[in-house]
XYZ file of C-alpha atoms in Angstrom:
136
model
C 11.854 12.026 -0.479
C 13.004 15.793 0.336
C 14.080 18.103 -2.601
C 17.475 18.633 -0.585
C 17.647 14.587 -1.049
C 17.034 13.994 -4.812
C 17.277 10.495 -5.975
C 17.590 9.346 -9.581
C 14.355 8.571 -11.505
C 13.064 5.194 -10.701
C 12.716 2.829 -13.477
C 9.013 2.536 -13.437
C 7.424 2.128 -16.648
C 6.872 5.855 -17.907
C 3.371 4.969 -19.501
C 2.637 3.671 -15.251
C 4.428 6.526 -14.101
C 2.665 9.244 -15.810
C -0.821 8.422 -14.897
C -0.156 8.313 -11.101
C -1.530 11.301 -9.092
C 0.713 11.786 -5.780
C 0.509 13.246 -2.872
C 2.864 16.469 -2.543
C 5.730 14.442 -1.202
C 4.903 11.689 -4.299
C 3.411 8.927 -2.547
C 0.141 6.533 -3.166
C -1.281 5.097 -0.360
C -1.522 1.306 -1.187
C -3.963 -0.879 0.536
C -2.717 -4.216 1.007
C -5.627 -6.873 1.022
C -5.699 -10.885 0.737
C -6.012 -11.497 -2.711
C -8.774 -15.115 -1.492
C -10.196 -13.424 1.167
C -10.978 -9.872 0.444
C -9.651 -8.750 4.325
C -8.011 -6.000 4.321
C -4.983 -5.882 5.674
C -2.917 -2.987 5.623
C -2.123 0.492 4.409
C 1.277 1.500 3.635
C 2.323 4.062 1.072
C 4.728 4.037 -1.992
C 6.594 6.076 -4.453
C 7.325 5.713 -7.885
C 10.356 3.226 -6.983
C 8.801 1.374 -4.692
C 5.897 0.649 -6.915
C 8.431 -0.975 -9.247
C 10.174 -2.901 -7.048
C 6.652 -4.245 -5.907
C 6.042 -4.818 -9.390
C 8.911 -6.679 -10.636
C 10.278 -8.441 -7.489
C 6.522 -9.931 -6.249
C 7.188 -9.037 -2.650
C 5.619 -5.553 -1.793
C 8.140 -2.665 -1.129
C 6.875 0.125 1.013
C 8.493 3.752 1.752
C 8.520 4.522 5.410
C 7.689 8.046 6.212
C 9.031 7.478 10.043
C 12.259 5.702 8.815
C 12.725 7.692 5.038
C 13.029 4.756 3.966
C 12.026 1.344 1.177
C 11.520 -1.885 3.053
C 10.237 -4.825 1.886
C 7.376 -6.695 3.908
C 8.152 -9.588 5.974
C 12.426 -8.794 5.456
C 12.507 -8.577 9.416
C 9.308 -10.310 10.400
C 9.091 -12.997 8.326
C 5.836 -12.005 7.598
C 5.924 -11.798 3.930
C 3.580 -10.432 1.258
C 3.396 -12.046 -1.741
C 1.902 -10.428 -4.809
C -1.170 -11.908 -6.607
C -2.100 -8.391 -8.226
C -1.917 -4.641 -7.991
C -4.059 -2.269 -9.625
C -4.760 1.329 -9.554
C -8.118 2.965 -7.989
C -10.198 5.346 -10.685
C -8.673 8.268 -10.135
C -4.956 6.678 -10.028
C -4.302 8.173 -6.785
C -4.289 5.040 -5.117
C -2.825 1.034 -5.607
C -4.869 -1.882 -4.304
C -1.969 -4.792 -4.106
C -3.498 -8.153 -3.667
C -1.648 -10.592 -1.869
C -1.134 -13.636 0.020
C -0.089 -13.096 3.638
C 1.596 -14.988 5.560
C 1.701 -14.354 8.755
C 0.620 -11.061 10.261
C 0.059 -7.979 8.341
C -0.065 -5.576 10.965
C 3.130 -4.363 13.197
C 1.591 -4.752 16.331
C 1.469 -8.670 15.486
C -2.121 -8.664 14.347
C -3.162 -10.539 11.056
C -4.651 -6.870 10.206
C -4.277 -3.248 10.863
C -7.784 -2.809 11.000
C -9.633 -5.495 13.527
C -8.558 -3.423 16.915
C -10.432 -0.468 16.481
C -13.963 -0.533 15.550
C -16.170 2.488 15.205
C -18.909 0.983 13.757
C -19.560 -2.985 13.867
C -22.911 -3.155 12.144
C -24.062 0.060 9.795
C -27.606 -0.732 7.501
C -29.288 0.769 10.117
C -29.994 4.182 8.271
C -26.476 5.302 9.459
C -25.168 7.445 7.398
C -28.305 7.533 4.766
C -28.379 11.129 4.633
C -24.581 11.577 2.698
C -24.936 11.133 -0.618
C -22.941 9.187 -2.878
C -21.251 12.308 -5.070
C -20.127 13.597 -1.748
C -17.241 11.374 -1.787
């Protein structure tokens, strides 16, 4: 993903790859969520090739930033994603896959990234009233 490492244009549909807005280093995040469910599960990111991969192949791809490298969810875990959808938020800077999960989601051997952590259980109570919507 460096400019000293080029690779060769991924085969992404052109009409796909041309709305995308990426980050500087030309990744979306992608939120990974159960497609019956809702829960979310996951964020990973991907670029242009492993969009199509996810795409095509109906197993999500992911690029590691750690590793610099594509890998496929649930190749070393067994804990496979399989794709029911992906779709691009409003401003095509980010993909919501839906999927089914089996197993966990979540390295640490969680079913989600996102249950460990908390910072707020229950909001409605006027947190957060004062922020208006268009400051998003």
């Amino acid at each position: 993903m460096t400019s000293s490492s080029p690779r060769p244009p991924s085969p992404l549909a052109p009409e796909i790859a041309a709305r995308l807005k990426r980050s500087a280093d030309g990744l979306l995040p992608a939120i990974a969520q159960q497609y019956d469910t809702g829960e979310v599960l996951m964020l990973g990111w991907m670029d242009d090739e492993a969009l199509h991969r996810t795409l095509t192949t109906g197993r999500c791809t992911y690029w590691s930033r750690s590793r610099r490298e594509y890998w496929v969810k649930g190749d070393t875990s067994g804990h496979f994603q399989w794709v029911k959808s992906v779709a691009l938020d409003c401003d095509a800077d980010t993909v919501l896959v839906k999927v089914d999960q089996v197993g966990a989601a979540c390295h640490t051997g969680a079913r989600t990234c996102f249950d460990a952590d908390v910072l707020l259980a229950h909001g409605g109570d006027g947190a957060g009233a004062d922020t208006p919507a268009a400051d998003q």
